[in-house]
Short mmCIF file of C-alpha atoms in Angstrom, two decimals:
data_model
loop_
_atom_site.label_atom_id
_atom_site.label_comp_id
_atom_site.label_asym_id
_atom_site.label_seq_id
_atom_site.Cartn_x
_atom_site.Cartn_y
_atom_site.Cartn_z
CA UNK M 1 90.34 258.71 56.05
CA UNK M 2 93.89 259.30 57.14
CA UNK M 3 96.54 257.10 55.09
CA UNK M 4 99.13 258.57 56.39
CA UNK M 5 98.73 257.53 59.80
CA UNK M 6 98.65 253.60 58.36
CA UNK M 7 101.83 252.02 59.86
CA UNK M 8 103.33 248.91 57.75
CA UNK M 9 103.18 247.44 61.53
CA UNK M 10 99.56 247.00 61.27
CA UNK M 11 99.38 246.31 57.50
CA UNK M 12 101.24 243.48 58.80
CA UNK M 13 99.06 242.45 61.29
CA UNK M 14 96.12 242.52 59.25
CA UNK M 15 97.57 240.25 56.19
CA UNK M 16 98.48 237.80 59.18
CA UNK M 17 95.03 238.10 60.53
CA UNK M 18 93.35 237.91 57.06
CA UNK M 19 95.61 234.58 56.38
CA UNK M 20 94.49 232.80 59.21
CA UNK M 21 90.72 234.41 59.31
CA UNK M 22 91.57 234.10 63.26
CA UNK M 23 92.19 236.31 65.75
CA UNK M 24 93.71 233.99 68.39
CA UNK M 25 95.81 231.87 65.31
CA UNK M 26 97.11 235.27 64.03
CA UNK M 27 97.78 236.51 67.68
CA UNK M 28 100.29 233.41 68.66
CA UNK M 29 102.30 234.21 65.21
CA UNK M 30 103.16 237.41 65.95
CA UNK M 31 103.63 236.79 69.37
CA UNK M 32 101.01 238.85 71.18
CA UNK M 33 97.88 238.65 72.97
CA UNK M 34 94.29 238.76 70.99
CA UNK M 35 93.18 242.42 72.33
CA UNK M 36 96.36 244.01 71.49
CA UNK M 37 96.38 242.77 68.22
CA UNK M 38 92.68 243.57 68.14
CA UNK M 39 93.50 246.87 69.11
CA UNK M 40 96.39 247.10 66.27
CA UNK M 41 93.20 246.43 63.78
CA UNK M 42 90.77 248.81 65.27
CA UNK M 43 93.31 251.64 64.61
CA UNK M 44 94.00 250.50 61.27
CA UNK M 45 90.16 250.53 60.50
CA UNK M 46 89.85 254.05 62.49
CA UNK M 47 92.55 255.60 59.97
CA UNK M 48 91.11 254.20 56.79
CA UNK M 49 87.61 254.78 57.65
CA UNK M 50 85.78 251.50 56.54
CA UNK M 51 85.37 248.42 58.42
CA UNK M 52 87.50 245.60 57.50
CA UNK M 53 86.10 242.52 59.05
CA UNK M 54 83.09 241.18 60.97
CA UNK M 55 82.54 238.61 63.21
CA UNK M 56 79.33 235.62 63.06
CA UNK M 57 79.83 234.04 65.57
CA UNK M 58 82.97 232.20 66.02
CA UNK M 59 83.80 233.14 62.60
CA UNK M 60 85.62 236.15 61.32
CA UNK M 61 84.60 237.33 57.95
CA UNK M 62 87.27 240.39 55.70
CA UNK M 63 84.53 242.77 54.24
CA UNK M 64 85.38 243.54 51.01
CA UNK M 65 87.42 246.78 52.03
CA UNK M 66 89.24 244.05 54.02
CA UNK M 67 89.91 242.02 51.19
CA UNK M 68 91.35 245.03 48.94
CA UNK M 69 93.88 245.73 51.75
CA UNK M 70 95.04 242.42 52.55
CA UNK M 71 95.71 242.10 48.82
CA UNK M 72 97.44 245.65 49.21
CA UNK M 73 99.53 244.75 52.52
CA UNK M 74 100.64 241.29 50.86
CA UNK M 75 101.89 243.68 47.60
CA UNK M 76 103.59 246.60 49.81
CA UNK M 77 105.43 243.77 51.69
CA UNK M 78 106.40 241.53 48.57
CA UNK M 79 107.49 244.90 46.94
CA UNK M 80 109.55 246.07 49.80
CA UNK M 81 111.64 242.73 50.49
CA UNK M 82 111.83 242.88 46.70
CA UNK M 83 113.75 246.07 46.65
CA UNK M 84 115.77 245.21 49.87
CA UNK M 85 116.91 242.23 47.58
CA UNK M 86 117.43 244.58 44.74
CA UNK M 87 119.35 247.00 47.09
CA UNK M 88 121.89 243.99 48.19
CA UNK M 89 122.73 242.68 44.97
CA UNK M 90 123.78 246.53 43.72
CA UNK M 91 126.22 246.07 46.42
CA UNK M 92 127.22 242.40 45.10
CA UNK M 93 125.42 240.93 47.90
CA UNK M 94 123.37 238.19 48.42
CA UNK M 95 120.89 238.57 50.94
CA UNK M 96 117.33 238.10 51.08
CA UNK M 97 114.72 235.76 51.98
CA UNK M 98 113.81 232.20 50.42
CA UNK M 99 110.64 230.36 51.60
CA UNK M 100 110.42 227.35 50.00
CA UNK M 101 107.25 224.93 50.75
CA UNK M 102 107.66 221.15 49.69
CA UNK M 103 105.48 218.01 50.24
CA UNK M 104 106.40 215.32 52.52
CA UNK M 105 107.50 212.85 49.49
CA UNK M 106 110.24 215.57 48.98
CA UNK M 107 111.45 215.50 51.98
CA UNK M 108 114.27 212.84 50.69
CA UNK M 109 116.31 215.17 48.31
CA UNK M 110 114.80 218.61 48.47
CA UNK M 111 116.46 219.84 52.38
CA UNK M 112 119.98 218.71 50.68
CA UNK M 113 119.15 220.59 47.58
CA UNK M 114 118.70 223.47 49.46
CA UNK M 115 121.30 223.29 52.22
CA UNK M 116 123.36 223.25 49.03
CA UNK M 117 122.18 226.45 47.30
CA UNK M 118 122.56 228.43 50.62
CA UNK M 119 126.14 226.76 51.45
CA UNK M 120 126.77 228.76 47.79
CA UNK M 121 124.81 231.56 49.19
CA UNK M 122 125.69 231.88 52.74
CA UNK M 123 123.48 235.41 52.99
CA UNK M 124 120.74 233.84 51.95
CA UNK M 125 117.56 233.46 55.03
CA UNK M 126 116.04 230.53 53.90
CA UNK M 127 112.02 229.18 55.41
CA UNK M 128 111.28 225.50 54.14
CA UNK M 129 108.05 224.38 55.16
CA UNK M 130 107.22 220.32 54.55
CA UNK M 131 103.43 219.59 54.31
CA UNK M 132 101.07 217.08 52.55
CA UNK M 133 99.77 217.71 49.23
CA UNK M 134 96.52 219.56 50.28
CA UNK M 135 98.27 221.95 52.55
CA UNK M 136 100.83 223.02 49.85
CA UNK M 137 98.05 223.50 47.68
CA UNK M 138 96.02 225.65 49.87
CA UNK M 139 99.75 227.53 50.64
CA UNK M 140 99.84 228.23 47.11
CA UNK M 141 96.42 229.44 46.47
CA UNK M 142 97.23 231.46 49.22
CA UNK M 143 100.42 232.84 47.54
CA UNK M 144 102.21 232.41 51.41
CA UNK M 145 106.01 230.80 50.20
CA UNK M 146 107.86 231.76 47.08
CA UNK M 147 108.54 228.30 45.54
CA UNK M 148 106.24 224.65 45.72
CA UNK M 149 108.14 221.22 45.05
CA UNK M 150 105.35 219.21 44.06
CA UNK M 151 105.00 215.41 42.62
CA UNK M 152 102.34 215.66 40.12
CA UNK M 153 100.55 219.41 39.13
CA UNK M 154 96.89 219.21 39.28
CA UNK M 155 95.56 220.56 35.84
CA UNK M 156 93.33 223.43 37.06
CA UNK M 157 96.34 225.14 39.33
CA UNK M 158 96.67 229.02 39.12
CA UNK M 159 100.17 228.68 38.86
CA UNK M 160 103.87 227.83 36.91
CA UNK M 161 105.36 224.70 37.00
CA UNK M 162 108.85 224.05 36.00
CA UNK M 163 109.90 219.94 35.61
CA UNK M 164 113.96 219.88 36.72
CA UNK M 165 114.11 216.46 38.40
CA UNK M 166 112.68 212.16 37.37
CA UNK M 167 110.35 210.93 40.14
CA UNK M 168 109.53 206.98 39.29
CA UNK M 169 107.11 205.62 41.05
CA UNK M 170 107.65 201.78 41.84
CA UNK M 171 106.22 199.15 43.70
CA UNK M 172 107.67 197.57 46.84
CA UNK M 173 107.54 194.44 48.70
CA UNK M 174 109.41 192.78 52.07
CA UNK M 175 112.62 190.86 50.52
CA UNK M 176 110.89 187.73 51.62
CA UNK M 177 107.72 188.62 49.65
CA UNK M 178 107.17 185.39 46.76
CA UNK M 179 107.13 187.99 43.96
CA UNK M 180 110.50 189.69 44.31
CA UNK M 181 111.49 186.55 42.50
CA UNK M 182 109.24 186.99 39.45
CA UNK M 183 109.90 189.32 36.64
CA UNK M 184 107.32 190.91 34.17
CA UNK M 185 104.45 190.91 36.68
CA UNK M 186 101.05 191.57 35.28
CA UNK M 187 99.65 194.52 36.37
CA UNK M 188 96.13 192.21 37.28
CA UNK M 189 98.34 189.91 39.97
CA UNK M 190 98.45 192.98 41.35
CA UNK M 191 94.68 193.37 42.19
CA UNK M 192 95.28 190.36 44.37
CA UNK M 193 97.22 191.86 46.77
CA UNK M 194 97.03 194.01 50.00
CA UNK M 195 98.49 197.70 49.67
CA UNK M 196 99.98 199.81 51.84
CA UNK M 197 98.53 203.14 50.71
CA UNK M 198 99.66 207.36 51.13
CA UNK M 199 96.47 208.92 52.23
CA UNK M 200 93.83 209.77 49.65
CA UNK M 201 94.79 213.03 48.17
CA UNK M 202 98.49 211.53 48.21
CA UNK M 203 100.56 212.67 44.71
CA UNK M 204 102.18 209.73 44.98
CA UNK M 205 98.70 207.37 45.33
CA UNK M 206 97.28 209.83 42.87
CA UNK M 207 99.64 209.12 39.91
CA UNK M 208 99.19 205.21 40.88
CA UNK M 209 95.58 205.15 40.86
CA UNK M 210 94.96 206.95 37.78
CA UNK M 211 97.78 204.48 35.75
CA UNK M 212 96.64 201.80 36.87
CA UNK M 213 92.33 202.61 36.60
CA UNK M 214 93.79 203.32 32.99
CA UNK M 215 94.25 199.60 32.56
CA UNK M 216 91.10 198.58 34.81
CA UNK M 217 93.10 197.72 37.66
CA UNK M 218 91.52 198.39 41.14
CA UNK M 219 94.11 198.09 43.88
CA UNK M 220 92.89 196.61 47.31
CA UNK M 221 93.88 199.15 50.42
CA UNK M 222 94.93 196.63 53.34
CA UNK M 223 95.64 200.13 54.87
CA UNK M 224 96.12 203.93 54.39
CA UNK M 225 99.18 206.03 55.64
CA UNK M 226 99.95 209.85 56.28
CA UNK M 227 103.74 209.08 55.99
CA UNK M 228 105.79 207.20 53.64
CA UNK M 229 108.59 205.84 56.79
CA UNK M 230 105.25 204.17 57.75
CA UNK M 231 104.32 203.02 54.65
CA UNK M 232 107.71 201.27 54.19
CA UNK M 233 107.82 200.03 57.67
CA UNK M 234 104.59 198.04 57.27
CA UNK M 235 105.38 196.77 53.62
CA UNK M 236 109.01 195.44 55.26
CA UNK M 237 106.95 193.84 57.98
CA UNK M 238 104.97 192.23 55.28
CA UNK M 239 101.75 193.33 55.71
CA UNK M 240 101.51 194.01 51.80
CA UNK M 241 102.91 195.91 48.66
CA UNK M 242 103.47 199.35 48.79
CA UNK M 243 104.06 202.66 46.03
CA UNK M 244 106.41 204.28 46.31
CA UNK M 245 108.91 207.18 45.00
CA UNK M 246 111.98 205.48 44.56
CA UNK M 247 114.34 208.30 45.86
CA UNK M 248 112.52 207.68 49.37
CA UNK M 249 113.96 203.62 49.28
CA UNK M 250 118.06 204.01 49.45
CA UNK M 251 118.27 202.91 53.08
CA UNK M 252 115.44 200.44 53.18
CA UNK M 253 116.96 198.62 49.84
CA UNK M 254 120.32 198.58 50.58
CA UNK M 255 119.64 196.90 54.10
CA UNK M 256 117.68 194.50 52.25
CA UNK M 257 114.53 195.22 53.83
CA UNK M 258 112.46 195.98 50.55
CA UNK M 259 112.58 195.13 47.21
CA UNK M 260 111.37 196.91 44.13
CA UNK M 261 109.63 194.49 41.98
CA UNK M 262 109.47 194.19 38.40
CA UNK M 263 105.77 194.82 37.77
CA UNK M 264 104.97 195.45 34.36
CA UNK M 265 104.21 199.23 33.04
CA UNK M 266 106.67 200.06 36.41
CA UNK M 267 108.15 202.28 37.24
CA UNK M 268 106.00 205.15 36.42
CA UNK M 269 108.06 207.66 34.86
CA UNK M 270 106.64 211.54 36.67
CA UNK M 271 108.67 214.46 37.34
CA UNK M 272 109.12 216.91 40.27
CA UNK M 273 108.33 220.14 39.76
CA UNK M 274 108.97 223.64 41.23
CA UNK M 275 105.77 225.74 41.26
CA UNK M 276 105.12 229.70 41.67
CA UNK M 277 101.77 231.62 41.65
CA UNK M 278 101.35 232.87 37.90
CA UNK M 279 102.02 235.91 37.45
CA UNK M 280 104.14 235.82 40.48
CA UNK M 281 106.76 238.28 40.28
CA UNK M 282 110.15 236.40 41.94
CA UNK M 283 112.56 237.55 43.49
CA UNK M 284 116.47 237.84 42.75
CA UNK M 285 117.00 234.60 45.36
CA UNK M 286 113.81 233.43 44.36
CA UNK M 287 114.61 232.96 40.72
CA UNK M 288 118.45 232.16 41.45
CA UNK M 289 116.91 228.89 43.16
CA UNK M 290 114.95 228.05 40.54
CA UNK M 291 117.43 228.01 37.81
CA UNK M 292 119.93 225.89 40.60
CA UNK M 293 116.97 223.34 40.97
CA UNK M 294 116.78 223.11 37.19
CA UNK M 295 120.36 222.67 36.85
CA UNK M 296 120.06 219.73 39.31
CA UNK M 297 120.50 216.20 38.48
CA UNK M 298 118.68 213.02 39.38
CA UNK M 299 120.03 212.26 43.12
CA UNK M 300 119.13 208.34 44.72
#
């Protein structure tokens, strides 16, 4: 075993490779062909001595040697932009990287909130990555960004969450729709009506369903959405009643294309939240985001 001829080059490589569990996925992120980086890996596994993965069929496998360095590669790099962020602010810099990985809902607020905190931080290299619920989950398990901006914080999550800004939850229907005109709907007239849905697994859908099973209302899904623009596209077309977030509505209700309605119990009062891994150590610029998002107030 020969540590000293491990590069940080092909620590690199393998923490990419161990990521995606796939040699041609890991290949196209850095940019080079499988055998090269497969020949990257074989060196890496010559100088420590140990095999670090296997391959059954299609499938690629980290032994457990493979597992302890991933986990060792993912420190040594968290450790070094760390103290390159450390080095900066000695000098009264403020440089460093921010990755930042938000759920689609989010999209409405969160790219202004942090186009903001980088306009006050110009050195500042910021990542923002917008998936669906179950990817920024799997993200996080993963520990791959620094900060999550999540709806609603499942229970069992290995992580931190910090509340900084109100998310209501509402429900929406085409202006010409014969409830907009009602007030104090019951939440059972809803059970009579087509919905627009988020996809199952949805934050938004989530924190619906389980208010509303509270009461023993089931809703009726007339059909189910990856995307909230089609969501509200359908319900202004009036092919049913949607849920909402009701930062995602400003340009559909002031055209008066959809209405909120006054349903009773609405709107559901939730919060967003900025998540980190626990035990997470954050950075300078990781930490100086945080305490801007928590400073920042409710934006329609």
């Amino acid at each position: 075993m020969s540590v000293r001829q491990v590069t940080l080059h092909q620590l690199h490589i393998f923490t990419v490779l161990a990521r995606h569990l796939s040699m041609s996925k890991a290949a196209t992120e850095l940019y080079q062909t499988p055998p090269a980086l497969s020949l990257q890996i074989k060196r890496l596994s010559e100088n420590l001595g140990i095999s670090l993965y296997e391959q059954i069929g299609k499938k690629l496998f980290l032994t457990a040697a493979g597992e302890l360095v991933a986990q060792a590669g993912t420190e040594i790099e968290e450790r070094l932009e760390r103290l390159l962020e450390e080095l900066a602010a000695q000098q009264n810099l403020e440089q460093g990287q921010l990755r930042v990985c938000i759920t689609s809902t989010a999209e409405y607020f969160a790219p202004r909130l942090l186009g903001a905190f980088c306009g006050q931080h110009p050195g500042v290299e910021a990542h923002l990555e917008i998936v669906n619920r179950v990817t920024l989950l799997q993200r996080l398990q993963r520990n791959e960004d620094d900060l999550y901006i999540m709806g609603q914080v499942p229970e069992d999550i290995d992580g931190v969450a910090h509340a900084f800004l109100d998310n209501p939850i509402v429900v929406v229907a085409a202006a010409a729709h014969p409830l907009v005109e009602q007030s104090d709907i019951p939440l059972r007239r809803l059970a009579a009506e087509p919905f627009i849905l988020r996809e199952a697994g949805s934050g938004t859908r989530l924190t619906a369903e389980n208010f509303l099973a509270e009461h023993g209302i089931q809703l009726h899904a007339r059909m189910t959405l990856s995307s909230n623009e089609a969501v509200k596209q359908l319900v202004a077309g009036g092919l049913g009643l949607g849920i909402l977030p009701r930062h995602t509505l400003a340009a559909e209700a002031a055209a008066g294309d959809l209405c909120i309605l006054d349903v009773e119990g609405f709107p559901i009062l939730r919060k967003w939240h900025a998540v980190h891994r626990r035990g997470k150590h954050l950075s300078a610029i990781s930490q100086r985001f945080l305490e801007f998002l928590l400073q920042s107030q409710p934006s329609e």
